[in-house]
GROMACS .gro file of C-alpha atoms in nm:
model
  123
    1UNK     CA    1  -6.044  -2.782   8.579
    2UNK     CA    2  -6.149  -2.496   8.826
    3UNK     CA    3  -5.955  -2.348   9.137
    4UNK     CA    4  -6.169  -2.205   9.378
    5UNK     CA    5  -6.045  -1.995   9.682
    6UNK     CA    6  -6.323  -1.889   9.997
    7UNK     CA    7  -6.207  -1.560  10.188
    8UNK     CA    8  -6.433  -1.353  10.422
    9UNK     CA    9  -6.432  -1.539  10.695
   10UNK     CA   10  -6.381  -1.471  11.085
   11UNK     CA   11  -6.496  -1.384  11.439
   12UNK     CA   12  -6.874  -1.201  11.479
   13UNK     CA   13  -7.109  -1.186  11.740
   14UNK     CA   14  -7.473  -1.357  11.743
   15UNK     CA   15  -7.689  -1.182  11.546
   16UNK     CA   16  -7.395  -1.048  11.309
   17UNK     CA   17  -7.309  -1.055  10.958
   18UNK     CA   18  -6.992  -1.166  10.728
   19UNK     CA   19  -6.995  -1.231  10.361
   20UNK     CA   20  -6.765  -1.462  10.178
   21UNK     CA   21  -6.632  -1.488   9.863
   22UNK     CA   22  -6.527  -1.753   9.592
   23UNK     CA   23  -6.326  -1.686   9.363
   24UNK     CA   24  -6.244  -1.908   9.070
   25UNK     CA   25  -5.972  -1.965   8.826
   26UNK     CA   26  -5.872  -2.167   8.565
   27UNK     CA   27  -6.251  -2.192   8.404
   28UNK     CA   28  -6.493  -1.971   8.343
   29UNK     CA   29  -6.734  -1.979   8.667
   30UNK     CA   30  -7.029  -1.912   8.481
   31UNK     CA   31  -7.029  -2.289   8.338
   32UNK     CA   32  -7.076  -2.453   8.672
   33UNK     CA   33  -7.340  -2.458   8.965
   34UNK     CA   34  -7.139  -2.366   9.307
   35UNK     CA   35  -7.255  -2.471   9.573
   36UNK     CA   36  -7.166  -2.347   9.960
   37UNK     CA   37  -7.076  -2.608  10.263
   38UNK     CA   38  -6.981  -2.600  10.579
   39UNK     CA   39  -6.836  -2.855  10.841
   40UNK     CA   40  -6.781  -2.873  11.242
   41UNK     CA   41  -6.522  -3.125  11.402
   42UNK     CA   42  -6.676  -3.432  11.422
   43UNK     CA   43  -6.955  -3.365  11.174
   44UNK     CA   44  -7.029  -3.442  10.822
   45UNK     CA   45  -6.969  -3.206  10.548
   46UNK     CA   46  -7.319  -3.060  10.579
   47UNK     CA   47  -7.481  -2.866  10.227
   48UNK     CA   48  -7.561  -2.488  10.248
   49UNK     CA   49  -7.687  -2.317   9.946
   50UNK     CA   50  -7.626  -2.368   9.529
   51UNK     CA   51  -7.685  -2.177   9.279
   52UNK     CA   52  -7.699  -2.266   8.907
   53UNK     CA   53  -7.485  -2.159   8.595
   54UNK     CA   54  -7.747  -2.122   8.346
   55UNK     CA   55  -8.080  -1.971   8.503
   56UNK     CA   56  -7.920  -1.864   8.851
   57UNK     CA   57  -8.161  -2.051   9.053
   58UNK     CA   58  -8.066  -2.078   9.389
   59UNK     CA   59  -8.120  -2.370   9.664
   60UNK     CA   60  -8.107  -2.335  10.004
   61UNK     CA   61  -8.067  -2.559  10.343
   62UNK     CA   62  -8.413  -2.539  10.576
   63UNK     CA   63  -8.137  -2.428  10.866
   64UNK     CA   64  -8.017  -2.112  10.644
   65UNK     CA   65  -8.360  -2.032  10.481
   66UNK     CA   66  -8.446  -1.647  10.551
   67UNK     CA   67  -8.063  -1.549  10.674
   68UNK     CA   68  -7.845  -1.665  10.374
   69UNK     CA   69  -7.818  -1.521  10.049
   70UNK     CA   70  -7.585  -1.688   9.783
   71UNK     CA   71  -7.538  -1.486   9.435
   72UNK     CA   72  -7.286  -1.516   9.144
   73UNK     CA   73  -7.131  -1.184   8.963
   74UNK     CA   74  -6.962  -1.384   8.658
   75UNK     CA   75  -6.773  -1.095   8.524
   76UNK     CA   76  -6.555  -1.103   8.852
   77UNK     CA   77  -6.590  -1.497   8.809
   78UNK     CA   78  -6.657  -1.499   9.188
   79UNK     CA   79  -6.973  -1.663   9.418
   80UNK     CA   80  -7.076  -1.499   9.742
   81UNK     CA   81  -7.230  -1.628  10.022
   82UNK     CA   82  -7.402  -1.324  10.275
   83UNK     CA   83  -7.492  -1.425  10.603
   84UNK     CA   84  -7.714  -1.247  10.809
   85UNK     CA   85  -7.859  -1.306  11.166
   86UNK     CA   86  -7.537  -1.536  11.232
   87UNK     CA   87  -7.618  -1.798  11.509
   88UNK     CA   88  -7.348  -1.993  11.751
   89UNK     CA   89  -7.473  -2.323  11.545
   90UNK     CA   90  -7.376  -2.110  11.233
   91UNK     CA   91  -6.983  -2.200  11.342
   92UNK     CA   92  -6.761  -2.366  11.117
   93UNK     CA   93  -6.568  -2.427  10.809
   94UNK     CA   94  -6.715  -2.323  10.507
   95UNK     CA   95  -6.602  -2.417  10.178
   96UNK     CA   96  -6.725  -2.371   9.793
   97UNK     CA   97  -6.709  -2.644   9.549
   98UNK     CA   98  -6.806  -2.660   9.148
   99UNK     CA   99  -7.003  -2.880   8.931
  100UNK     CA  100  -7.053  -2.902   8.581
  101UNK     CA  101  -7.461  -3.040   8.613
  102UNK     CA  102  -7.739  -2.902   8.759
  103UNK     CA  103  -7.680  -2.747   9.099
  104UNK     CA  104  -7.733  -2.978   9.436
  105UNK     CA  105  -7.656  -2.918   9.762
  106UNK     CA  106  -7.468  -3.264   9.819
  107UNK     CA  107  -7.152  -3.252   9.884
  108UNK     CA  108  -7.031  -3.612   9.678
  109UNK     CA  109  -7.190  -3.437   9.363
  110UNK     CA  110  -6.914  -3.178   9.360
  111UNK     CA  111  -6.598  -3.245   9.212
  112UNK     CA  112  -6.380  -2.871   9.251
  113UNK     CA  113  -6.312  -2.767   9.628
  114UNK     CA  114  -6.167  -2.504   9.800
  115UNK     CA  115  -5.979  -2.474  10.111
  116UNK     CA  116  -6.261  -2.348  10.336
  117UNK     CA  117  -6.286  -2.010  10.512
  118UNK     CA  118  -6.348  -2.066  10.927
  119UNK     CA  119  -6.665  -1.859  11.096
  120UNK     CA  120  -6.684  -1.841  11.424
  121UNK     CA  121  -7.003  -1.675  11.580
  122UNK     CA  122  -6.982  -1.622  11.967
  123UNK     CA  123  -7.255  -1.619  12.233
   0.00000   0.00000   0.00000
């Protein structure tokens, strides 16, 4: 079983950047895709970007495509997530998760979550 923990999170401007973290324990990250979510009150848990454990292929979300960039160091067993060219739509919890198979970006074919990191981007 893997922990995970998101931190970077916070307040930036349109057009800003933040990069967050996840940091595992318990398991070696490099055996599992980890994949990035995020959700807004009264919205579905909506899929952001995966990459895998094996190749480090990465998958994106249209909506992120161009502004994201999600990499692994597995030395630091820890998954980033930098944003770039942050958008007011951009705003809301964003949590890791880990999966043993190949990497998705649906949320019900993750098993390991964290507790979510909040983004806020203003006007």
């Amino acid at each position: 079983q893997v922990q995970l923990v998101e931190s970077g999170g916070g307040l930036v401007q349109s057009g800003g950047s933040l990069r967050l973290s996840c940091a595992a324990s318990g398991s070696t990250l490099n055996r599992y895709a980890v994949g990035w979510f995020r959700q807004s009150p009264g919205k579905e848990r909506e899929g952001v970007s995966c990459i895998s454990g094996l190749d480090r292929s990465t998958y994106y979300a249209d909506s992120v495509k161009g502004r994201f960039t999600i990499s692994r160091d597995n030395a630091k067993n820890t998954v980033y997530l930098q944003m770039d060219s942050l958008k007011p739509e951009d705003t809301a919890i964003y949590y890791c998760a880990a999966r043993a198979g190949i990497p998705t970006i649906v949320p019900a074919d993750f098993d390991s979550w964290g507790q979510g990191t909040q983004v806020t981007v203003s006007s």
